[in-house]
């Protein structure tokens, strides 16, 4: 009896598996030994360098490309989110007005009940609203503003006070304001407060067109004094510098509107349900009411947001292409400088595929490292972007000031890199979206491998005889 | 004695405009295991071309090359010409052709690594051969830090470390001074004897040709027995 059969049966299929296993292990070893041996040197060059010149080029291309990409995407994304959320927080998602009597909905309390039952759970709030331009007077200053009279919920704990609804801009001053008194009290945007030098507790006059327009006297102006209860911040410069919020009863009395409202304002729980809700509303409301969605109200803006998305996509592609060109060029450079090596390696028995793999992996690895570090760096910069912009501003103004004061004796006017009134927001809105980053990183890594494949392919096709003969002479 | 390499009616020609030049003409050559064969001949006789064909970096127009019973055409049809080189050949060129980014020992190791040897044992074997060619002190030098003679000895180590069926050498002493040539010849002879290597060397150098067991001349693409 053969020795190996004692104690354990050894079937042919076991043996096959063993051979297969062994071959797999050998291949893995081979990969580790030969490929890493070549690649380490070709990526790293001699001695203690981390990267050779060409590997640096390829790495830097991908690194810069991906980090810029992350920053651009984060800023774009931040802008869009900020714009949307500031508007959605502030404005009703759907407004209803009467077309028969413009600016006047009289039986609005009935309609609110009907709309609430129709929309059911979908509605966050349905309320009456008056919104109209006005003049504000503070001491000797006049400015034009937008008054919004809205329904505030009553404070259950404190008598004769309103609290703030759920979706409401942040009240920034006084910091912990939970409620404000009924009557002629108002909340104003914090930018407006800055412009007119208004403090909490100050008195302001609001001047509005009162009642119906008549041929005899035109529009009779109405004027009332309000006490400023606090400042709000919506994050949207337009609103924060122009809007004054008062309670609906105060607005009704200011405008002499009796118990009518100008419009019924609907806020939905889910903004994406606007279209569906519009259809429901068409079913309950008669034809002499106009129903408008927030998108119609801000048509230009939403169109611009859509365009921004298109432009963003184009930019993404440009960045990726730029990074890929870097990978192609640098891999081609590596290959050109290693042409003789390739000939030698092939003449001693390295296959076309192995050459192809080695040089593709070289591009792939610099792409991989470049993407990982580039994305990380991009995220880091995005988070510190405001600081960086402020830093730039500081340096520019510092140098300019110094130059003017000491060298030229001129007047230096401060440079603002992100002027608020131009850029809509009071801070740099940055939002890093992981949903973008994951596929983009994977795409960048994958494509840098593909990009390296192009020159690596030609390296695989090099004939050793040509190279050896060419360098013979 | 077993036949390691056999060629039959090997022919290769180049077209130069209208004229076709036969560079290799009906060559029949047989190498036994342990043979040391030299080929001499004038410049342009076709020596390098023959060696390139035997090393499978050039394909013949007609005729066959067979190594250990398997023909070059078979390898080619399987798309695995590199396997032929990997399994049978050790190449020494006139210029050493070392990889400039790798040290002496790494260059020799490469020969074993591409054949699937583990890194540690590849290193040990390479150092062993480098010691034999007298470069114990130079194993961690880069080619740029080696003299021409030293580089050529590294190239020999690389060509023999994996114990190939055939070592092909094309004017290996062409760039060496007489002192280094002497050294090189002694080393090659020594390695050939101790390892029973089959060596085919093309050379101008009478001294190198002299140590070969069998000597050929090449003229106008034809292989002739050397005159005695
Ligand atoms: N690719 C080619 N195209 C055309 N002619 C070629 C080509 N390669 C070689 N030849 C010619 O073939 C002939 C033989 O060349 P080969 O290199 O084999 O000569 P050799 O015997 O090695 O010469 P040397 O001693 O100078 O090295 C030469 O005349 C050469 O010009
Ligand atoms: Mg030659």
XYZ file of C-alpha atoms and ligand atoms in Angstrom:
733
model
C 0.000 0.000 0.000
C 1.362 3.411 -0.956
C 2.272 5.567 1.993
C 0.184 8.592 1.202
C -3.054 6.630 1.214
C -2.706 5.724 4.841
C -5.146 7.517 7.115
C -6.461 9.820 4.455
C -7.878 9.277 1.039
C -6.363 11.470 -1.572
C -8.630 11.838 -4.549
C -7.556 13.097 -7.969
C -9.819 16.112 -7.641
C -8.015 17.103 -4.454
C -4.829 16.906 -6.356
C -6.294 19.086 -9.091
C -7.376 21.650 -6.574
C -3.957 21.608 -5.049
C -2.319 22.205 -8.396
C -4.800 24.972 -9.114
C -4.220 26.527 -5.711
C -0.521 26.321 -6.139
C -0.676 27.991 -9.524
C -2.808 30.787 -8.164
C -0.422 31.354 -5.304
C 2.520 31.347 -7.661
C 0.838 33.894 -9.897
C 0.163 36.165 -6.946
C 3.764 35.835 -5.845
C 4.932 36.548 -9.328
C 2.786 39.648 -9.512
C 4.166 40.857 -6.219
C 7.756 40.105 -7.053
C 8.085 41.146 -10.629
C 5.494 43.883 -11.034
C 6.185 45.660 -7.789
C 9.885 45.377 -8.469
C 9.557 47.159 -11.791
C 6.851 49.596 -10.816
C 8.434 50.767 -7.615
C 11.493 51.841 -9.510
C 9.671 53.324 -12.487
C 7.263 55.212 -10.274
C 9.822 56.194 -7.723
C 13.074 56.529 -9.572
C 16.304 55.734 -7.787
C 17.153 56.315 -4.144
C 14.812 57.954 -1.691
C 12.491 59.771 -4.072
C 8.815 59.038 -3.583
C 7.975 59.799 -7.179
C 10.023 60.240 -10.303
C 9.565 63.430 -12.317
C 7.009 61.905 -14.657
C 5.119 60.168 -11.914
C 4.934 63.540 -10.172
C 3.488 65.120 -13.298
C 0.844 62.473 -13.557
C 0.113 62.588 -9.838
C -0.055 66.389 -9.780
C -2.390 66.495 -12.774
C -4.858 64.214 -11.087
C -4.299 65.785 -7.680
C -4.950 69.341 -8.833
C -7.776 68.251 -11.107
C -9.661 66.356 -8.449
C -9.107 68.868 -5.669
C -10.318 71.738 -7.847
C -13.210 69.578 -8.897
C -14.227 68.971 -5.306
C -14.017 72.683 -4.515
C -16.005 73.728 -7.574
C -18.639 71.076 -6.962
C -18.907 71.940 -3.291
C -19.332 75.637 -4.004
C -21.851 75.044 -6.785
C -23.721 72.602 -4.634
C -23.575 74.958 -1.680
C -24.901 77.854 -3.756
C -27.797 75.803 -5.036
C -28.728 74.440 -1.658
C -28.405 77.800 0.000
C -30.516 79.538 -2.612
C -33.179 76.885 -2.480
C -33.300 76.532 1.258
C -33.321 80.279 1.904
C -36.200 80.724 -0.487
C -38.077 77.630 0.606
C -37.715 78.584 4.228
C -38.933 82.069 3.589
C -41.469 81.942 0.816
C -44.673 79.939 0.635
C -44.449 77.032 -1.784
C -47.834 77.791 -3.294
C -49.812 81.043 -3.208
C -53.469 81.573 -4.075
C -54.916 84.936 -5.086
C -58.295 86.107 -6.275
C -58.439 87.302 -9.878
C -61.890 88.834 -9.445
C -60.837 91.237 -6.722
C -57.082 91.591 -7.089
C -55.240 91.651 -3.770
C -58.319 90.615 -1.792
C -59.394 87.190 -0.603
C -62.379 87.704 1.684
C -63.610 84.254 2.626
C -60.039 83.062 3.226
C -60.807 81.317 6.521
C -63.233 78.983 4.728
C -60.745 78.325 1.969
C -58.023 77.454 4.421
C -60.253 74.781 5.980
C -61.112 73.382 2.546
C -57.514 73.384 1.363
C -56.337 71.749 4.556
C -58.784 68.895 4.162
C -57.861 68.496 0.501
C -54.105 68.431 1.028
C -54.378 66.481 4.260
C -50.984 65.435 5.574
C -49.048 67.086 2.764
C -49.490 70.604 4.079
C -47.101 72.034 6.629
C -49.195 75.182 6.992
C -51.986 77.007 5.173
C -52.443 80.620 6.173
C -53.495 84.076 5.089
C -50.826 86.553 4.029
C -50.438 90.157 3.017
C -47.328 91.140 1.137
C -46.720 94.574 -0.271
C -44.018 97.160 -0.889
C -43.742 99.990 1.621
C -41.521 102.813 2.778
C -39.666 102.670 6.041
C -38.720 105.787 7.956
C -36.093 105.770 10.644
C -35.311 109.267 11.961
C -34.497 111.186 8.779
C -33.830 108.150 6.581
C -36.280 106.666 4.077
C -35.927 103.334 2.339
C -38.175 101.053 0.383
C -38.951 97.673 1.848
C -41.278 94.727 1.482
C -43.784 94.129 4.251
C -45.032 90.650 4.850
C -47.992 90.221 7.182
C -48.213 86.602 8.163
C -49.986 84.435 10.680
C -47.829 83.676 13.692
C -48.876 80.922 16.089
C -49.988 82.133 19.510
C -47.602 81.459 22.372
C -49.354 78.931 24.597
C -47.328 79.870 27.655
C -47.248 83.659 27.459
C -50.420 85.643 26.982
C -50.712 88.126 24.102
C -47.546 86.967 22.392
C -46.716 85.202 19.158
C -44.116 82.491 18.696
C -42.412 81.586 15.443
C -43.622 78.952 13.002
C -41.564 75.824 12.376
C -40.100 76.907 9.051
C -38.828 80.345 9.881
C -35.570 82.229 9.305
C -33.167 82.299 12.206
C -33.740 85.090 14.722
C -30.266 86.510 15.319
C -31.045 89.276 17.742
C -31.999 89.027 20.564
C -30.254 85.687 20.407
C -32.784 83.545 22.258
C -35.969 85.309 21.264
C -38.837 82.843 21.657
C -41.793 85.176 21.137
C -42.825 88.753 20.443
C -45.849 90.848 21.462
C -49.084 91.126 19.535
C -49.880 94.516 18.072
C -47.601 96.900 16.244
C -44.365 95.012 16.588
C -42.131 93.835 13.773
C -39.120 91.701 12.917
C -36.662 93.067 10.352
C -33.829 91.582 8.343
C -30.458 91.949 10.050
C -28.852 93.517 6.973
C -31.586 96.168 6.869
C -30.923 96.855 10.544
C -27.284 97.411 9.681
C -28.043 99.674 6.732
C -30.433 101.938 8.657
C -28.650 101.595 11.999
C -31.698 100.170 13.727
C -31.477 98.558 17.161
C -33.843 96.194 18.898
C -36.511 98.256 20.650
C -36.260 101.182 18.199
C -39.355 102.739 16.714
C -39.815 102.836 12.946
C -42.536 104.238 10.718
C -44.028 102.178 7.929
C -45.788 104.055 5.110
C -48.078 102.070 2.807
C -50.756 102.631 0.167
C -54.048 102.230 2.031
C -57.323 100.815 0.790
C -58.546 100.778 -2.797
C -57.277 103.044 -5.497
C -59.887 105.722 -6.286
C -59.939 108.240 -9.136
C -60.610 111.132 -6.779
C -57.719 110.863 -4.366
C -55.634 108.139 -5.942
C -54.218 106.038 -3.152
C -54.444 107.281 0.360
C -51.236 106.686 2.282
C -51.358 104.957 5.624
C -48.659 105.358 8.226
C -48.027 103.587 11.492
C -45.272 103.342 14.066
C -43.905 99.881 14.877
C -41.500 98.682 17.535
C -38.636 96.503 16.347
C -38.730 93.249 18.319
C -35.798 91.493 16.696
C -33.682 90.792 13.615
C -33.907 87.700 11.472
C -31.407 86.157 9.068
C -32.550 84.007 6.174
C -29.085 83.702 4.619
C -30.419 85.440 1.527
C -29.135 88.964 1.213
C -32.150 90.165 -0.790
C -34.514 89.179 1.988
C -32.308 90.178 4.877
C -31.876 93.682 3.510
C -35.454 94.325 2.402
C -38.121 92.426 4.303
C -40.094 93.424 7.388
C -42.277 90.816 9.068
C -45.404 91.762 10.983
C -48.418 89.816 12.212
C -51.392 89.432 9.913
C -53.796 91.471 12.111
C -51.221 94.282 12.275
C -50.900 94.190 8.493
C -54.660 94.164 8.002
C -54.999 97.239 10.129
C -51.994 98.971 8.500
C -53.384 98.420 5.017
C -57.005 98.973 6.081
C -57.913 95.594 4.677
C -60.589 94.614 7.197
C -60.612 90.850 7.596
C -59.425 90.088 4.076
C -56.000 88.846 3.073
C -54.059 89.377 -0.087
C -53.252 85.740 -0.647
C -53.421 82.313 0.886
C -49.967 80.923 1.480
C -49.278 77.189 1.542
C -46.157 75.547 2.833
C -45.727 71.895 2.029
C -43.941 69.282 4.093
C -42.185 68.000 1.022
C -41.149 70.547 -1.548
C -41.033 67.951 -4.290
C -44.799 67.479 -3.883
C -45.555 70.926 -5.361
C -46.770 69.621 -8.725
C -49.011 67.004 -7.147
C -50.473 69.526 -4.726
C -51.179 72.008 -7.525
C -53.371 69.421 -9.225
C -55.285 68.824 -6.005
C -55.787 72.561 -5.564
C -57.163 72.990 -9.086
C -59.855 70.510 -8.086
C -61.132 72.566 -5.105
C -60.621 76.153 -6.215
C -62.870 77.908 -8.738
C -61.475 79.534 -11.852
C -61.377 83.033 -10.479
C -58.517 82.105 -8.196
C -54.956 81.966 -9.484
C -52.659 79.357 -8.077
C -48.939 79.938 -8.346
C -46.037 77.762 -7.332
C -42.734 78.985 -5.958
C -41.057 77.931 -9.192
C -43.292 80.232 -11.186
C -42.670 82.986 -8.700
C -38.907 82.610 -9.134
C -38.901 81.468 -12.731
C -35.608 83.125 -13.669
C -33.867 81.830 -10.646
C -34.928 78.261 -11.162
C -33.991 78.433 -14.811
C -30.596 79.738 -13.738
C -30.204 76.877 -11.265
C -30.901 74.390 -14.018
C -28.294 76.047 -16.227
C -25.874 75.957 -13.392
C -26.289 72.204 -13.259
C -25.522 71.933 -16.967
C -22.466 74.156 -16.642
C -21.359 72.218 -13.605
C -21.490 68.977 -15.554
C -19.421 70.514 -18.343
C -16.852 71.793 -15.866
C -16.636 68.375 -14.262
C -15.883 66.843 -17.619
C -13.277 69.464 -18.452
C -11.484 68.848 -15.184
C -11.496 65.133 -15.718
C -10.246 65.488 -19.266
C -7.455 67.807 -18.137
C -6.394 65.334 -15.473
C -6.519 62.482 -17.959
C -4.389 64.340 -20.468
C -1.865 64.727 -17.653
C -1.917 60.980 -17.063
C -1.571 60.189 -20.771
C 1.274 62.633 -21.308
C 3.228 61.580 -18.261
C 2.754 57.872 -18.874
C 3.849 58.408 -22.458
C 6.869 60.277 -21.059
C 7.744 57.430 -18.739
C 7.433 55.010 -21.600
C 9.531 57.130 -23.916
C 12.293 57.398 -21.357
C 12.088 53.647 -20.673
C 11.911 52.549 -24.287
C 15.285 50.861 -24.139
C 14.373 49.125 -20.893
C 11.230 47.788 -22.494
C 13.280 46.371 -25.372
C 15.697 44.754 -22.952
C 12.944 43.324 -20.767
C 11.221 41.855 -23.772
C 14.405 40.376 -25.147
C 14.950 38.527 -21.884
C 11.422 37.107 -21.903
C 8.882 39.635 -20.578
C 5.625 39.460 -22.541
C 3.718 42.243 -24.303
C 0.901 41.953 -21.793
C 3.213 42.220 -18.845
C 4.698 45.417 -20.242
C 1.179 46.701 -20.871
C 0.125 45.888 -17.322
C 3.207 47.414 -15.725
C 2.821 50.739 -17.470
C -0.946 50.849 -17.098
C -0.535 50.209 -13.386
C 2.016 52.999 -13.179
C -0.557 55.467 -14.534
C -3.295 53.877 -12.492
C -1.373 54.098 -9.239
C -0.395 57.720 -9.700
C -4.050 58.335 -10.579
C -5.202 56.456 -7.504
C -2.893 58.302 -5.136
C -3.605 61.590 -6.911
C -7.359 61.076 -6.615
C -7.327 60.050 -2.974
C -5.079 62.899 -1.898
C -6.692 65.367 -4.312
C -10.208 64.650 -3.087
C -9.080 64.844 0.535
C -7.265 68.098 -0.074
C -10.266 69.449 -1.987
C -12.557 68.614 0.922
C -10.138 70.265 3.307
C -9.910 73.430 1.192
C -13.679 73.525 0.712
C -14.186 73.516 4.440
C -11.680 76.320 4.856
C -12.689 78.241 1.748
C -14.176 81.211 3.536
C -11.066 81.502 5.663
C -8.893 81.314 2.565
C -10.878 83.983 0.740
C -10.758 86.223 3.783
C -7.032 85.591 3.974
C -6.577 86.611 0.354
C -8.677 89.694 0.942
C -6.563 90.560 3.967
C -3.308 90.158 2.075
C -4.485 92.098 -0.980
C -5.791 94.948 1.145
C -2.733 94.873 3.343
C -0.385 95.154 0.386
C -2.571 97.791 -1.300
C -2.815 99.846 1.843
C 0.917 99.658 2.421
C 1.620 100.585 -1.169
C -0.666 103.596 -1.056
C 0.387 104.807 2.369
C 4.109 104.447 2.000
C 4.979 104.568 -1.651
C 2.391 106.375 -3.699
C 0.372 108.468 -1.264
C -2.910 107.471 -2.860
C -6.224 106.392 -1.367
C -6.728 102.646 -1.164
C -10.323 101.476 -1.374
C -10.838 98.062 0.140
C -11.243 95.142 -2.202
C -14.042 92.733 -1.358
C -13.610 89.358 -3.043
C -17.149 88.258 -2.183
C -19.344 91.354 -2.080
C -22.576 90.376 -0.342
C -24.950 92.345 -2.519
C -23.531 90.776 -5.676
C -23.213 87.232 -4.412
C -26.594 86.950 -2.711
C -25.196 85.457 0.480
C -23.519 86.749 3.557
C -21.112 83.805 3.665
C -19.521 81.341 1.284
C -22.001 78.504 0.993
C -20.054 75.263 0.700
C -21.708 71.882 0.745
C -19.680 68.764 0.158
C -21.911 66.161 -1.379
C -20.719 62.598 -0.835
C -23.150 61.395 -3.472
C -21.039 63.264 -6.036
C -17.662 62.451 -4.594
C -17.877 58.682 -4.490
C -18.710 58.046 -8.121
C -16.406 60.851 -9.224
C -13.429 59.474 -7.328
C -14.044 56.005 -8.653
C -14.465 57.426 -12.141
C -11.243 59.423 -11.856
C -9.284 56.388 -10.676
C -10.781 54.147 -13.313
C -10.218 56.680 -16.080
C -6.610 57.327 -15.097
C -6.029 53.617 -15.535
C -7.744 53.790 -18.915
C -5.741 56.869 -19.865
C -2.492 55.110 -19.000
C -3.654 52.182 -21.087
C -3.382 54.278 -24.253
C 0.409 54.839 -24.170
C 0.963 51.509 -22.395
C -0.620 49.787 -25.337
C 2.014 51.194 -27.644
C 4.687 50.163 -25.146
C 3.414 46.605 -25.309
C 3.724 46.679 -29.073
C 7.364 47.881 -29.124
C 9.624 45.395 -30.876
C 12.823 44.560 -29.001
C 14.761 44.160 -32.245
C 14.061 47.760 -33.265
C 15.129 49.124 -29.926
C 18.254 47.004 -29.685
C 19.270 47.789 -33.231
C 18.501 51.480 -32.863
C 20.706 51.861 -29.817
C 23.386 49.574 -31.226
C 24.820 52.275 -33.424
C 24.462 13.972 -25.930
C 21.122 15.569 -26.654
C 20.289 18.088 -29.330
C 19.297 21.382 -27.771
C 18.883 23.561 -30.816
C 18.453 22.717 -34.451
C 17.864 24.941 -37.463
C 16.808 23.760 -40.877
C 17.194 25.824 -44.041
C 16.926 29.066 -42.166
C 16.510 32.033 -44.525
C 16.035 35.721 -43.979
C 16.159 38.501 -46.541
C 15.617 42.233 -46.550
C 14.084 44.188 -49.386
C 15.918 47.335 -50.239
C 13.787 48.969 -52.899
C 13.959 46.669 -55.930
C 16.768 44.465 -54.668
C 16.240 41.640 -52.199
C 19.293 40.817 -50.104
C 19.608 37.386 -48.565
C 21.111 38.105 -45.168
C 20.699 34.535 -43.935
C 20.857 31.796 -46.494
C 19.890 28.167 -45.874
C 21.507 27.810 -42.527
C 21.547 24.386 -40.885
C 22.964 24.384 -37.414
C 22.802 21.915 -34.585
C 23.838 22.555 -30.996
C 24.297 19.740 -28.499
C 23.994 20.231 -24.796
C 27.236 21.674 -23.468
C 28.452 22.886 -26.863
C 30.543 26.047 -27.014
C 30.263 27.351 -30.562
C 31.709 30.515 -32.083
C 30.808 32.315 -35.293
C 33.205 34.770 -36.869
C 32.703 36.822 -39.992
C 32.992 40.154 -41.694
C 30.768 43.054 -40.849
C 27.398 42.720 -42.543
C 27.739 38.962 -42.950
C 24.477 38.397 -41.066
C 25.780 37.211 -37.692
C 23.557 39.451 -35.576
C 20.603 38.610 -37.751
C 21.124 34.909 -37.160
C 21.438 35.421 -33.429
C 18.298 37.567 -33.341
C 16.380 34.794 -35.048
C 17.693 32.181 -32.642
C 16.725 34.496 -29.792
C 13.230 34.963 -31.266
C 13.430 38.717 -31.463
C 13.363 38.377 -35.245
C 11.437 35.848 -37.297
C 12.914 33.949 -40.266
C 11.324 34.111 -43.712
C 11.535 30.363 -44.030
C 13.103 27.397 -42.351
C 12.694 26.180 -38.807
C 14.262 26.677 -35.426
C 13.640 23.911 -32.915
C 14.660 24.010 -29.278
C 14.292 20.861 -27.200
C 11.884 19.465 -29.745
C 9.509 22.429 -29.909
C 9.655 24.731 -32.897
C 9.747 28.515 -32.882
C 6.750 28.500 -35.241
C 4.716 26.677 -32.618
C 5.480 29.354 -30.048
C 4.665 32.028 -32.566
C 1.340 30.461 -33.511
C 0.397 30.290 -29.847
C 1.269 34.004 -29.590
C 3.839 33.204 -26.937
C 7.175 34.124 -28.455
C 8.184 35.607 -25.112
C 7.766 32.118 -23.623
C 10.404 30.852 -26.016
C 12.797 33.531 -24.800
C 11.816 32.977 -21.212
C 12.214 29.222 -21.292
C 15.280 28.757 -23.444
C 17.409 31.837 -23.947
C 19.992 33.899 -22.129
C 21.099 36.940 -24.130
C 24.384 38.852 -23.973
C 24.673 41.901 -26.212
C 27.617 43.945 -27.362
C 26.419 46.821 -25.206
C 25.681 45.395 -21.830
C 22.020 46.581 -21.925
C 21.574 46.639 -18.200
C 18.501 48.416 -16.835
C 19.876 51.761 -15.653
C 17.375 52.146 -12.802
C 18.386 48.898 -11.137
C 21.518 47.876 -9.287
C 23.806 45.100 -10.489
C 22.165 42.493 -8.307
C 18.678 43.709 -9.220
C 19.506 43.430 -12.903
C 20.525 39.832 -12.395
C 17.513 39.173 -10.181
C 15.206 40.435 -12.919
C 16.135 37.374 -14.930
C 14.813 35.135 -12.161
C 11.831 37.286 -11.139
C 10.341 37.244 -14.622
C 10.555 33.471 -14.403
C 8.526 33.426 -11.198
C 11.327 33.040 -8.679
C 10.714 34.442 -5.187
C 12.530 37.613 -4.356
C 14.753 36.257 -1.584
C 15.980 33.191 -3.371
C 16.396 35.264 -6.557
C 18.634 37.589 -4.616
C 20.702 34.791 -3.133
C 21.239 33.084 -6.467
C 22.091 36.387 -8.144
C 24.669 37.270 -5.543
C 26.171 33.819 -5.933
C 26.641 34.284 -9.675
C 27.910 37.834 -9.245
C 30.542 36.474 -6.878
C 31.579 33.981 -9.528
C 32.102 36.762 -12.079
C 34.168 38.662 -9.519
C 31.699 41.426 -8.634
C 31.081 40.647 -4.968
C 31.961 44.211 -4.035
C 29.812 45.778 -6.736
C 26.419 44.176 -6.258
C 24.698 47.367 -5.119
C 26.200 49.596 -7.791
C 24.065 51.054 -10.510
C 25.219 50.470 -14.133
C 26.360 54.088 -14.314
C 28.713 53.341 -11.428
C 30.251 50.306 -13.135
C 33.058 50.134 -15.688
C 32.399 48.670 -19.140
C 34.062 45.404 -18.208
C 32.135 45.136 -14.968
C 28.860 45.902 -16.715
C 29.495 43.197 -19.259
C 30.191 40.684 -16.477
C 26.860 41.649 -14.841
C 25.234 41.023 -18.226
C 26.810 37.566 -18.314
C 25.515 36.864 -14.833
C 22.050 37.930 -15.954
C 22.221 35.681 -19.012
C 23.237 32.566 -17.117
C 21.665 32.884 -13.661
C 18.457 31.129 -14.725
C 20.410 28.287 -16.367
C 19.006 28.734 -19.877
C 19.137 26.037 -22.554
C 21.193 28.311 -24.782
C 23.297 31.387 -24.098
C 23.475 33.694 -27.135
C 26.246 36.296 -27.115
C 26.629 38.946 -29.832
C 30.136 40.431 -29.785
C 30.267 40.417 -25.993
C 33.832 41.732 -25.947
C 33.318 44.264 -28.724
C 33.505 47.202 -26.337
C 36.174 45.873 -23.975
C 39.913 46.502 -23.802
C 42.273 43.543 -24.004
C 42.609 43.194 -20.280
C 38.847 43.047 -19.754
C 38.473 40.796 -22.774
C 40.858 38.292 -21.204
C 38.918 38.381 -17.959
C 35.599 38.038 -19.744
C 36.766 35.051 -21.767
C 38.009 33.259 -18.676
C 34.742 33.870 -16.853
C 32.577 32.739 -19.748
C 34.668 29.651 -20.247
C 34.514 28.837 -16.580
C 30.741 29.273 -16.336
C 30.203 27.252 -19.475
C 32.242 24.343 -18.162
C 30.942 24.210 -14.620
C 27.284 24.544 -15.632
C 27.427 22.536 -18.849
C 25.971 25.572 -20.652
C 25.289 25.587 -24.358
C 26.862 28.771 -25.697
C 26.736 30.352 -29.128
C 28.991 33.358 -29.411
C 29.407 35.740 -32.325
C 32.703 37.577 -32.275
C 35.465 39.377 -34.139
C 37.846 38.447 -31.385
C 40.089 35.540 -32.457
C 40.988 34.905 -28.851
C 37.356 34.402 -27.850
C 36.629 32.288 -30.897
C 39.613 30.148 -30.054
C 38.189 28.893 -26.759
C 35.107 27.538 -28.518
C 34.877 23.830 -29.122
C 33.421 24.344 -32.568
C 34.129 27.310 -34.841
C 32.147 28.636 -37.788
C 32.634 31.427 -40.272
C 29.857 33.368 -41.813
C 30.051 34.835 -45.262
C 27.231 36.361 -47.319
C 24.616 34.735 -45.135
C 26.130 31.271 -45.353
C 27.605 29.310 -42.492
C 30.987 27.731 -43.217
C 33.229 25.531 -41.155
C 36.240 27.491 -40.006
C 39.421 26.787 -41.917
C 41.989 25.026 -39.798
N 16.126 46.031 -40.831
C 16.978 45.879 -41.860
N 16.622 46.303 -43.078
C 17.448 46.141 -44.124
N 18.652 45.594 -44.039
C 19.067 45.138 -42.846
C 18.243 45.266 -41.697
N 18.905 44.722 -40.655
C 20.095 44.292 -41.128
N 20.195 44.548 -42.422
C 21.310 44.194 -43.275
O 21.611 42.829 -43.123
C 22.977 42.616 -43.201
C 23.473 41.789 -42.035
O 23.341 42.548 -40.844
P 23.875 41.981 -39.462
O 23.593 42.995 -38.426
O 23.335 40.637 -39.233
O 25.428 41.911 -39.727
P 26.603 41.437 -38.755
O 27.192 40.259 -39.348
O 26.096 41.339 -37.374
O 27.580 42.672 -38.876
P 28.505 43.347 -37.751
O 29.698 42.460 -37.604
O 28.837 44.661 -38.317
O 27.676 43.440 -36.528
C 23.651 43.965 -43.293
O 24.049 44.186 -44.639
C 22.566 44.921 -42.884
O 22.705 46.106 -43.613
Mg 26.333 42.419 -35.544
